Tab-separated table of C-alpha atoms and ligand atoms in Angstrom:
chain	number	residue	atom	x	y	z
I	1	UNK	CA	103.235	147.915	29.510
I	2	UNK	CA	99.757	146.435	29.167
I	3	UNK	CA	99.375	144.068	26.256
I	4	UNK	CA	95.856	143.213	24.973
I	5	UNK	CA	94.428	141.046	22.490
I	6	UNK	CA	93.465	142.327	19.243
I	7	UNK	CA	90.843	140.126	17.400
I	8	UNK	CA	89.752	142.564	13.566
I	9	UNK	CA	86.810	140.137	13.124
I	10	UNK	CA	85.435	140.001	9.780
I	11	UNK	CA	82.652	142.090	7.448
I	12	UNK	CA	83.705	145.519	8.695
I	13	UNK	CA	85.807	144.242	11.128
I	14	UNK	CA	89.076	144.850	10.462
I	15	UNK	CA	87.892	148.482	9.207
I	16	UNK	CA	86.875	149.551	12.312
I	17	UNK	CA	89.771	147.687	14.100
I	18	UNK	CA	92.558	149.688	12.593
I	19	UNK	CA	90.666	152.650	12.489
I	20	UNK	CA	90.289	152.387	16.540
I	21	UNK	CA	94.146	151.096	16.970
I	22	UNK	CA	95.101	154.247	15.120
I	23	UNK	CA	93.498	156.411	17.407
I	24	UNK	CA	94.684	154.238	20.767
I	25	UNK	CA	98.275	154.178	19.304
I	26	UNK	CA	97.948	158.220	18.813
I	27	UNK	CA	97.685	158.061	22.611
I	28	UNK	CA	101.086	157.364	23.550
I	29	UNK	CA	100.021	155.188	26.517
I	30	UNK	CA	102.284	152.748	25.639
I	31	UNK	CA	99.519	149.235	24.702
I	32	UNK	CA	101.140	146.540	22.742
I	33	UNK	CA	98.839	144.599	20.618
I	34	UNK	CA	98.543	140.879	20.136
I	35	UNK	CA	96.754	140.315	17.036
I	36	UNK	CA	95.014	137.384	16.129
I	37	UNK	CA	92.402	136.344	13.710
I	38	UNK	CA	88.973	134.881	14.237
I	39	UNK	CA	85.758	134.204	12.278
I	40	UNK	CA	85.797	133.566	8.426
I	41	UNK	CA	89.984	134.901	7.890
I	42	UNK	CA	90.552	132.007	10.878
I	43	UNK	CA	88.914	128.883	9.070
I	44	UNK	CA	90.931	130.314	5.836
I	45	UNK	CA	94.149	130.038	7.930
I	46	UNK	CA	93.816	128.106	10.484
I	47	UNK	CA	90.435	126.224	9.566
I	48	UNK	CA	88.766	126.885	12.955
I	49	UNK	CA	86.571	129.973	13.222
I	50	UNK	CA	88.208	130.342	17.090
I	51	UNK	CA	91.615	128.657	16.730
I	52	UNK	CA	92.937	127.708	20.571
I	53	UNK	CA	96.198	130.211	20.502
I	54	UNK	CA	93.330	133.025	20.015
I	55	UNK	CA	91.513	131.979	23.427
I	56	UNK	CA	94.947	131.366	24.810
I	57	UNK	CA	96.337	134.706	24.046
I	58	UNK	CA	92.767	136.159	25.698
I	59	UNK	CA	93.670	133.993	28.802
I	60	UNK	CA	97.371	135.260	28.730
I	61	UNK	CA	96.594	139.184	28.537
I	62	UNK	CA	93.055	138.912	30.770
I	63	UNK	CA	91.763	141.506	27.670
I	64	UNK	CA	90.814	141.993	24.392
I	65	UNK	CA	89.592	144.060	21.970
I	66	UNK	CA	87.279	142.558	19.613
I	67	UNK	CA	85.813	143.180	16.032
I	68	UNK	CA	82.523	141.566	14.977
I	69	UNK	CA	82.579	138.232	13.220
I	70	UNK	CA	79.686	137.019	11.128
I	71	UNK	CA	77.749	134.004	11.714
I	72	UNK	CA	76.420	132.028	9.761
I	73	UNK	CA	72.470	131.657	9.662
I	74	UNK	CA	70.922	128.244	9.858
I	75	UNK	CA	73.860	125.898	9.379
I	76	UNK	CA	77.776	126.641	9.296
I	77	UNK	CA	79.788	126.980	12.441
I	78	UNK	CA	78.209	128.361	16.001
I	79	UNK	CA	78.742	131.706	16.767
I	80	UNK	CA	82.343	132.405	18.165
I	81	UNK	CA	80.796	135.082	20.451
I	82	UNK	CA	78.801	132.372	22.135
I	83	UNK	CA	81.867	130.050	22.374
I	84	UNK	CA	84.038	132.862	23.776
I	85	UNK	CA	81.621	134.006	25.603
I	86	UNK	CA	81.023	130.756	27.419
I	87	UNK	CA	84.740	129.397	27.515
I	88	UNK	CA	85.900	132.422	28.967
I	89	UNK	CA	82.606	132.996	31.614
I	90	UNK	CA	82.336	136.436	30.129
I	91	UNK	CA	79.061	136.195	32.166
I	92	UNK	CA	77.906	139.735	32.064
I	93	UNK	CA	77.320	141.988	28.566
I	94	UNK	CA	77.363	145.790	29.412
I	95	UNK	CA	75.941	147.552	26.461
I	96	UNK	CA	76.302	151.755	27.922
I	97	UNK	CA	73.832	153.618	25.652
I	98	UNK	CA	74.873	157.529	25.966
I	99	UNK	CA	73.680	160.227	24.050
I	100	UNK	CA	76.512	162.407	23.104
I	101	UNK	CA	75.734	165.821	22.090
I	102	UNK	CA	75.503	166.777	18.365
I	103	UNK	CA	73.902	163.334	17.622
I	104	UNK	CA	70.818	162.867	15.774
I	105	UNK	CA	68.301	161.245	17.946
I	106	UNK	CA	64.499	161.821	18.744
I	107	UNK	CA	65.518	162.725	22.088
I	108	UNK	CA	67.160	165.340	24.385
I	109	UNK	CA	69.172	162.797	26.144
I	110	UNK	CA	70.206	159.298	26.859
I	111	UNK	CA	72.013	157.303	29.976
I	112	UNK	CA	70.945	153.958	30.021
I	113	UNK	CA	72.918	151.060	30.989
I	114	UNK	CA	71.613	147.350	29.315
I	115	UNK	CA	73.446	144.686	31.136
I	116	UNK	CA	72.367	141.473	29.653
I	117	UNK	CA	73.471	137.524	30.817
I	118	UNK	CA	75.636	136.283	28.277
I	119	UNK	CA	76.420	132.487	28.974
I	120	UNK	CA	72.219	130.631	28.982
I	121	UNK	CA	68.955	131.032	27.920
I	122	UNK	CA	68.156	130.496	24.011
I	123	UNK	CA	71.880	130.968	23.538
I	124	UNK	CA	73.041	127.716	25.279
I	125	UNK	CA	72.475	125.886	21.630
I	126	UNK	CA	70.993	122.827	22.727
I	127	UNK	CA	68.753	123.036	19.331
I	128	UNK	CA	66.276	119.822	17.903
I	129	UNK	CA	66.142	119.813	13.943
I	130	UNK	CA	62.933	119.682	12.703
I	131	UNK	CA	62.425	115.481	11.385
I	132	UNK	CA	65.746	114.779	13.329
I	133	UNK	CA	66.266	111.673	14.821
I	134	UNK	CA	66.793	113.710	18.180
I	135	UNK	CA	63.916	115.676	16.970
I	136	UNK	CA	62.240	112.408	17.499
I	137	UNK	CA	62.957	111.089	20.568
I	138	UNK	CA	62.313	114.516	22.101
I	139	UNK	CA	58.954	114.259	20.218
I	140	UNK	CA	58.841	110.583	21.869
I	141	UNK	CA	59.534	112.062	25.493
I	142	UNK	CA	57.479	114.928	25.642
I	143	UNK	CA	54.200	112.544	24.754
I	144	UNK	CA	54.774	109.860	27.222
I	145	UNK	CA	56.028	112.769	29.777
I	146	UNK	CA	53.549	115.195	29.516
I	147	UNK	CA	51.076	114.323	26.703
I	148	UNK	CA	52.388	116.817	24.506
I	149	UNK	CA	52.055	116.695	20.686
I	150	UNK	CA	55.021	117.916	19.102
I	151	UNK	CA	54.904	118.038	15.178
I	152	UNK	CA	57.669	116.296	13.214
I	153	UNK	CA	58.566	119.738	10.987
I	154	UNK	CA	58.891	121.462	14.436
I	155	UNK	CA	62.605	122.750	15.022
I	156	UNK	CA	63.044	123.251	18.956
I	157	UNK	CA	65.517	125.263	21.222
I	158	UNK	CA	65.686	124.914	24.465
I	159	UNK	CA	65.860	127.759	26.960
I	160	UNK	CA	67.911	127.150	30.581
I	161	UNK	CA	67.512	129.687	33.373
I	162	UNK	CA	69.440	128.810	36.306
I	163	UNK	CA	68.946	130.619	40.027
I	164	UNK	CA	73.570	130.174	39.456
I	165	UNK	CA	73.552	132.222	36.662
I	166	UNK	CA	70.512	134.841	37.266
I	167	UNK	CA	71.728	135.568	40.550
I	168	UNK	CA	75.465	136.242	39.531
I	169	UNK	CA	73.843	138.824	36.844
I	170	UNK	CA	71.665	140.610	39.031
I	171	UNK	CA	73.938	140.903	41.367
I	172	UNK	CA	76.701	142.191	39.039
I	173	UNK	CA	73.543	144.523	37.643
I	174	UNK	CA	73.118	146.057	41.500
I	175	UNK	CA	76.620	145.946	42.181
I	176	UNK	CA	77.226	147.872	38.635
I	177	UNK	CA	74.371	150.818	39.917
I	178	UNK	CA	75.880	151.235	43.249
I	179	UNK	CA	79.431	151.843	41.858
I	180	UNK	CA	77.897	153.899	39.222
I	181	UNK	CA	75.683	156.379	41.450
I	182	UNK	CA	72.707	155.299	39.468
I	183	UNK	CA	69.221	155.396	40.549
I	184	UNK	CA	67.775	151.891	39.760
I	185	UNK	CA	67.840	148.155	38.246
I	186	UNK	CA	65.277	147.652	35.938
I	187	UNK	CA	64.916	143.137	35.305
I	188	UNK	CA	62.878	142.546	32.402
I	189	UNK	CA	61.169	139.187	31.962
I	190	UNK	CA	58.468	137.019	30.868
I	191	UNK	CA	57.132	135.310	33.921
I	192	UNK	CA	53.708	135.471	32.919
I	193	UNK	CA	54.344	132.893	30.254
I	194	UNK	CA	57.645	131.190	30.822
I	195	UNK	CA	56.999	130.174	34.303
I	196	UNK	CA	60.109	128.395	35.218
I	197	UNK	CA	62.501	130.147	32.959
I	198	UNK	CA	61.597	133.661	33.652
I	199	UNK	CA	59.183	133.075	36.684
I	200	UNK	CA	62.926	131.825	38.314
I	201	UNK	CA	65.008	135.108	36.894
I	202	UNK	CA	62.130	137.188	38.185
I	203	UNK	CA	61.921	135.556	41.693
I	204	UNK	CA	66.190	135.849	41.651
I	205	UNK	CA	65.957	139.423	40.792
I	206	UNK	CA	63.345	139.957	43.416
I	207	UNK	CA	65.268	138.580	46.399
I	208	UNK	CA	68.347	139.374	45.740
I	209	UNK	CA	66.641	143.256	45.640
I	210	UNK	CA	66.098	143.183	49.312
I	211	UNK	CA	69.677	143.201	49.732
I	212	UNK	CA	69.912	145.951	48.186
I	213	UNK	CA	67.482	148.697	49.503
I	214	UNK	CA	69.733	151.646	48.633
I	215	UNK	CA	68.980	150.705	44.831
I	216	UNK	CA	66.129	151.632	43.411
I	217	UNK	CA	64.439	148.110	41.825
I	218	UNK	CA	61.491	147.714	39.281
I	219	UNK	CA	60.555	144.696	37.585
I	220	UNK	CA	58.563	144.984	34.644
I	221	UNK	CA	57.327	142.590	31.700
I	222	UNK	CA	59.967	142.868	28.451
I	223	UNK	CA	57.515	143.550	25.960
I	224	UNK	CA	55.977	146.510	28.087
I	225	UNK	CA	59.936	147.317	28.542
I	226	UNK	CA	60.326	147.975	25.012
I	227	UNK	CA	57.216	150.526	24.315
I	228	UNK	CA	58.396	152.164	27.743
I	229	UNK	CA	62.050	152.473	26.106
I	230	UNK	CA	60.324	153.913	22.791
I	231	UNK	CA	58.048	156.632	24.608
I	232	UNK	CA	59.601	157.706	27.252
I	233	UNK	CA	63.462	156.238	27.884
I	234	UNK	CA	64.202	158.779	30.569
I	235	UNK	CA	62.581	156.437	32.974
I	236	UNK	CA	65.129	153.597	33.012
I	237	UNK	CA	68.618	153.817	33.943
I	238	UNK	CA	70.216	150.039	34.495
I	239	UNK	CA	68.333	147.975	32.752
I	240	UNK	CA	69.078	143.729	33.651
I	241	UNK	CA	68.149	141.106	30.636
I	242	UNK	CA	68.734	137.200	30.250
I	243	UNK	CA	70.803	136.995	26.916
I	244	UNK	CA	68.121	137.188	24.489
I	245	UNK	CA	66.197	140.354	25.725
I	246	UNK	CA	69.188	141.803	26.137
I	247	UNK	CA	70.651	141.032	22.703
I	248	UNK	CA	67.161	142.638	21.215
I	249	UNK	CA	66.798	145.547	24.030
I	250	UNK	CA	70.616	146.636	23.751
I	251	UNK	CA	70.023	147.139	19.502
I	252	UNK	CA	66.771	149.396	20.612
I	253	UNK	CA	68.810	151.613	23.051
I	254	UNK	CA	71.589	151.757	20.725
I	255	UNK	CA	68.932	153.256	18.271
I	256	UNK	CA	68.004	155.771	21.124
I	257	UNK	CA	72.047	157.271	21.149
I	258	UNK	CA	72.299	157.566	17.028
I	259	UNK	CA	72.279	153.965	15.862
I	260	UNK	CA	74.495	150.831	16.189
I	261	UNK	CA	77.632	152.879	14.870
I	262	UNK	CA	77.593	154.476	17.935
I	263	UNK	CA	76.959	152.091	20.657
I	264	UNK	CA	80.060	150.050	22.375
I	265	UNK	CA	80.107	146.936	24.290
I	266	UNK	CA	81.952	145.081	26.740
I	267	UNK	CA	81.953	141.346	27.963
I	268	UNK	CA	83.110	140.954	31.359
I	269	UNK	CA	83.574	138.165	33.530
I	270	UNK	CA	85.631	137.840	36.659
I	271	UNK	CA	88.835	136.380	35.173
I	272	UNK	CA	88.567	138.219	31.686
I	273	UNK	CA	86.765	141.050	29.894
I	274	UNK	CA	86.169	141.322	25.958
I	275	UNK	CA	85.597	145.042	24.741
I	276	UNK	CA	83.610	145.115	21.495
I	277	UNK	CA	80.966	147.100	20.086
I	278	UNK	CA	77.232	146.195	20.063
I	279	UNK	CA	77.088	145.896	15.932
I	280	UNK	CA	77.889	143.211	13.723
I	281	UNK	CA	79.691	142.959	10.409
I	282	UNK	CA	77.730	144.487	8.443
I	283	UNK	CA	78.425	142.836	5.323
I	284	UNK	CA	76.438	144.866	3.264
I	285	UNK	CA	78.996	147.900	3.618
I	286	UNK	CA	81.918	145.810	4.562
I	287	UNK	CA	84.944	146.839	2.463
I	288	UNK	CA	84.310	150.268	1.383
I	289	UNK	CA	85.310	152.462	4.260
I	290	UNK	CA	81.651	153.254	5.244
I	291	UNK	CA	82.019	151.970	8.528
I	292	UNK	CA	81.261	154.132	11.855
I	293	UNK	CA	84.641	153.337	13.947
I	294	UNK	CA	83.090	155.123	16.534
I	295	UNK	CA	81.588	152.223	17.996
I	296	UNK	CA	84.596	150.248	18.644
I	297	UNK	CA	86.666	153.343	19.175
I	298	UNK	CA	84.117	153.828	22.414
I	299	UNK	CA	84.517	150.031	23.205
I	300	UNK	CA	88.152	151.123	23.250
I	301	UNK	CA	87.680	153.790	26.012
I	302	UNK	CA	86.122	151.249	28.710
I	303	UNK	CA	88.891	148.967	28.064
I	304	UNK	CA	90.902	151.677	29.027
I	305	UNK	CA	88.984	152.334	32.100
I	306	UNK	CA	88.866	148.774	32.609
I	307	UNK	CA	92.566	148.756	32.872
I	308	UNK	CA	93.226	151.698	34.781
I	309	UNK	CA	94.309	153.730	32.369
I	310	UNK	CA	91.394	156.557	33.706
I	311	UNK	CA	93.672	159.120	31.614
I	312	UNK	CA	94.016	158.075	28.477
I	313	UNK	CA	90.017	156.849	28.685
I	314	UNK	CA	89.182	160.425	29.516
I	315	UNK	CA	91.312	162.312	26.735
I	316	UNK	CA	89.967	159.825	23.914
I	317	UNK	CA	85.886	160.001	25.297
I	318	UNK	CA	86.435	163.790	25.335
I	319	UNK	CA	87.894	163.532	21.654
I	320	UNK	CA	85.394	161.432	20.422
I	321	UNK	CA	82.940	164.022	21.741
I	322	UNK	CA	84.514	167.144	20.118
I	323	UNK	CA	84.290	165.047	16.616
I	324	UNK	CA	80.493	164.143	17.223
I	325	UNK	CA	79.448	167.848	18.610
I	326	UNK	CA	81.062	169.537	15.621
I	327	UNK	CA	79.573	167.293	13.173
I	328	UNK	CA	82.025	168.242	10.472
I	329	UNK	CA	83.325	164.424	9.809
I	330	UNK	CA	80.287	161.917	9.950
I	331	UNK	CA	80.043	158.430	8.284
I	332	UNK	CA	76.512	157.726	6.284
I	333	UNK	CA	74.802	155.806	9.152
I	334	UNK	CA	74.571	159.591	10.989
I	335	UNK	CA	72.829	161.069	8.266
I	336	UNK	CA	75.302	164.266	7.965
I	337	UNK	CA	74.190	167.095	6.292
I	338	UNK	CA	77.439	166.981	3.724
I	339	UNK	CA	79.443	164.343	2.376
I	340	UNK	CA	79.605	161.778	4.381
I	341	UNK	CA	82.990	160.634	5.531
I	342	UNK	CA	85.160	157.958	5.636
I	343	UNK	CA	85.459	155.358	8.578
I	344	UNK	CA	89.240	156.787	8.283
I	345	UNK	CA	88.548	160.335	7.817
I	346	UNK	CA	86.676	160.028	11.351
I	347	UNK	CA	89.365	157.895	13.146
I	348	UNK	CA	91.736	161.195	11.862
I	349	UNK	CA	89.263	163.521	13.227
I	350	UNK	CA	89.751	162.052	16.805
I	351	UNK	CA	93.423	161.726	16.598
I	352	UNK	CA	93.695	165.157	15.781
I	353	UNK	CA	91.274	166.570	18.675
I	354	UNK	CA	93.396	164.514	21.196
U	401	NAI	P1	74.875	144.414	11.805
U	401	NAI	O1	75.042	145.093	13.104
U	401	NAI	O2	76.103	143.871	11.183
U	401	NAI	O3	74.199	145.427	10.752
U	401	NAI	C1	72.896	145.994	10.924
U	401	NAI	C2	72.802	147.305	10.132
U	401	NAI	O4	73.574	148.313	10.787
U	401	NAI	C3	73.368	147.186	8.723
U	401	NAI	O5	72.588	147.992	7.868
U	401	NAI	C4	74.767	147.774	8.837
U	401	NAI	O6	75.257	148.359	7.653
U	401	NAI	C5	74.592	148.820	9.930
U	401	NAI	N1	75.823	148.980	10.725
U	401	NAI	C6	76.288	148.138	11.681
U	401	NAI	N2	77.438	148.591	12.186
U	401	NAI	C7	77.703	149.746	11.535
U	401	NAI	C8	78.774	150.680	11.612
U	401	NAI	N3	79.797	150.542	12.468
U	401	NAI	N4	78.742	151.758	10.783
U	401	NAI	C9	77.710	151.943	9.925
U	401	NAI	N5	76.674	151.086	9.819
U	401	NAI	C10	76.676	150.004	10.606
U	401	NAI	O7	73.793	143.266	12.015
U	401	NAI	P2	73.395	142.051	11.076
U	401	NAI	O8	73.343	142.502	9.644
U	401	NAI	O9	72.198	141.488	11.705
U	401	NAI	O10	74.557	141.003	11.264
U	401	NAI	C11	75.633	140.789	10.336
U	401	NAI	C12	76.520	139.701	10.885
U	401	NAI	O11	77.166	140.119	12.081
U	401	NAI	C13	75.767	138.401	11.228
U	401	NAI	O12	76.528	137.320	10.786
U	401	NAI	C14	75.701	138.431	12.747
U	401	NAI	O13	75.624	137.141	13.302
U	401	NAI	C15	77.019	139.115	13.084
U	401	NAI	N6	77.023	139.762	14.398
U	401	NAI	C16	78.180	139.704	15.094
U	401	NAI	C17	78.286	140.344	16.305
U	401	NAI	C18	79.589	140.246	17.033
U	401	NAI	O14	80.560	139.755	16.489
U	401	NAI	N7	79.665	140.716	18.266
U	401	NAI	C19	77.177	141.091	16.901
U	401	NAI	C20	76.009	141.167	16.038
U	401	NAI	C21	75.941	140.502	14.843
């Protein structure tokens, strides 16, 4: 029997978590759960936000089913997505953004597919504080190297784009749209301004296309991306992002299919894959049984899928579905029409259209 790593997270977390184990466990298919803490309930236990067993047991099942876990902002420890993210080579994020009928959303339908690097760009962490002595000697480099004034309150991240890196993305991107029947890739960039960082994704992208005639392939500026996404999203179907685009694109789909309480995730890489949905903790309703499990019970289908278990994926998507189309149990973030219900009252929903 398949065993998989269960990480809660924190903030809403574990909420969500046993709401979506519930409604796995009600399908008899036989998964045995490893569970393991990460995030602020690790450093209480263990005092590491990622303690080693937790990457360990990752390594050990090749899966896991992940919770968010809050990070701190502006000091504290780095994110343990990033860390995962990067010790594991969970190189590509696949954000599906899906319309499901019943759902409030300004349009008719959705089927877009954000697939976003996960391991470089602004999210590498190699970070100058502003007055540092670091600070400085970048300060000290930059004038003698190219005669650039840096202030001394500037903070500075650095961005890394690598031909390695874009080109394994892409091509998972292309190779992702074949499998999938879709019509086309979509790489959004900056090229105009970020000459080497971008202007290297985009030329990637662009060659790598050629091998791939039977793909439809656009590439298009980000910015112009994201009004094109607001007006008319019907146009774009796979969508390819270096990490931060993609973090900030993936949040706008997911407010295309009904908001972040909707929208799963997945992390894959070629040794591993982390299923998780696209929101964070949400500390501002954590606790109260507000949270929208349906999220991470949708993260919980593609891990299914992921591990052939086509089945059991199928009955809980088509469950999932019933609950949204008949709108009788919706959490707050849907905006029902009556009292809104409970992150548990909607895992019970589920189990009992199985
Ligand atoms: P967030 O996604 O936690 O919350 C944004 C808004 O959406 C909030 O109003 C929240 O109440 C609402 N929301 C999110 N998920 C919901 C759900 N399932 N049901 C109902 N409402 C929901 O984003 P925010 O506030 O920017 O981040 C909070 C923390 O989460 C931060 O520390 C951030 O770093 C972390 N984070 C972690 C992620 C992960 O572990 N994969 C991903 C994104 C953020």
């Amino acid at each position: 029997m398949p065993t998989v790593t269960l990480i809660p997270g924190d903030g809403i977390g574990p909420e969500v978590a046993a709401a979506t184990r519930r409604v796995v466990d009600a399908l008899d298919c036989g998964i045995e759960w490893e569970v393991h803490a990460a995030g602020l309930p690790a450093i209480e236990t263990h005092g590491s936000p990622l303690p080693e067993h937790v990457i360990a047991s990752i390594v050990r099942n090749k899966v896991a089913l992940k919770g968010p876990v809050t990070t701190p902002v502006g000091t504290g420890f780095r994110s343990i997505n990033v860390v995962l993210r990067k010790d594991l080579d969970l190189f590509a994020s696949v954000r599906p953004c899906h319309l499901y009928p019943g759902v409030d959303s300004r349009f008719e339908s959705i089927d877009i597919v954000v697939i976003r690097e996960n391991t470089e760009d602004l999210y590498e962490g190699i970070e100058f504080e502003q007055n540092s002595r670091e600070q400085k000697k970048l300060r000290g480099y930059l004038k003698y190297m190219h005669g650039y004034a840096l202030a001394p309150d500037a903070g500075v991240s650095i961005k890394p784009i690598s031909v390695t890196a874009s080109r394994a993305i892409v091509q998972f991107a292309f190779d992702f749209a074949k499998r999938q029947k879709r019509r086309k890739v979509t790489l959004g960039h900056k090229a105009n301004i970020m000459k080497f960082s971008d202007g290297l994704w985009l030329e990637t992208g662009e060659r790598l296309a050629v091998d791939y005639r039977d793909v439809g392939f656009e590439a298009i500026h980000v910015d112009e991306l994201a009004m094109g996404l607001a007006w008319i999203p019907n146009d774009f179907d796979v969508i390819v992002l270096p990490n931060l685009y993609g973090d900030i694109i993936s949040d706008l789909c997911a407010g295309l299919i009904g908001g972040l309480g909707l929208a799963p995730g997945m992390n894959i890489g070629l040794d591993y894959a982390v299923f998780e949905p696209t929101h964070g903790s949400a500390p501002d309703i954590a606790g109260r049984g507000l949270a929208n499990p349906v999220a991470m019970i949708l993260s919980a289908v593609h891990m299914l899928r992921h591990i052939r278990m086509t089945s059991a994926a199928a009955s809980l998507e088509r469950a999932v579905e019933k609950v949204l189309a008949d709108g009788h149990h919706r959490t707050a973030d849907m905006r029902p029409t009556r009292e809104p219900a409970t992150t548990d009252e909607v895992a019970n929903a589920i189990i009992e259209a199985l």
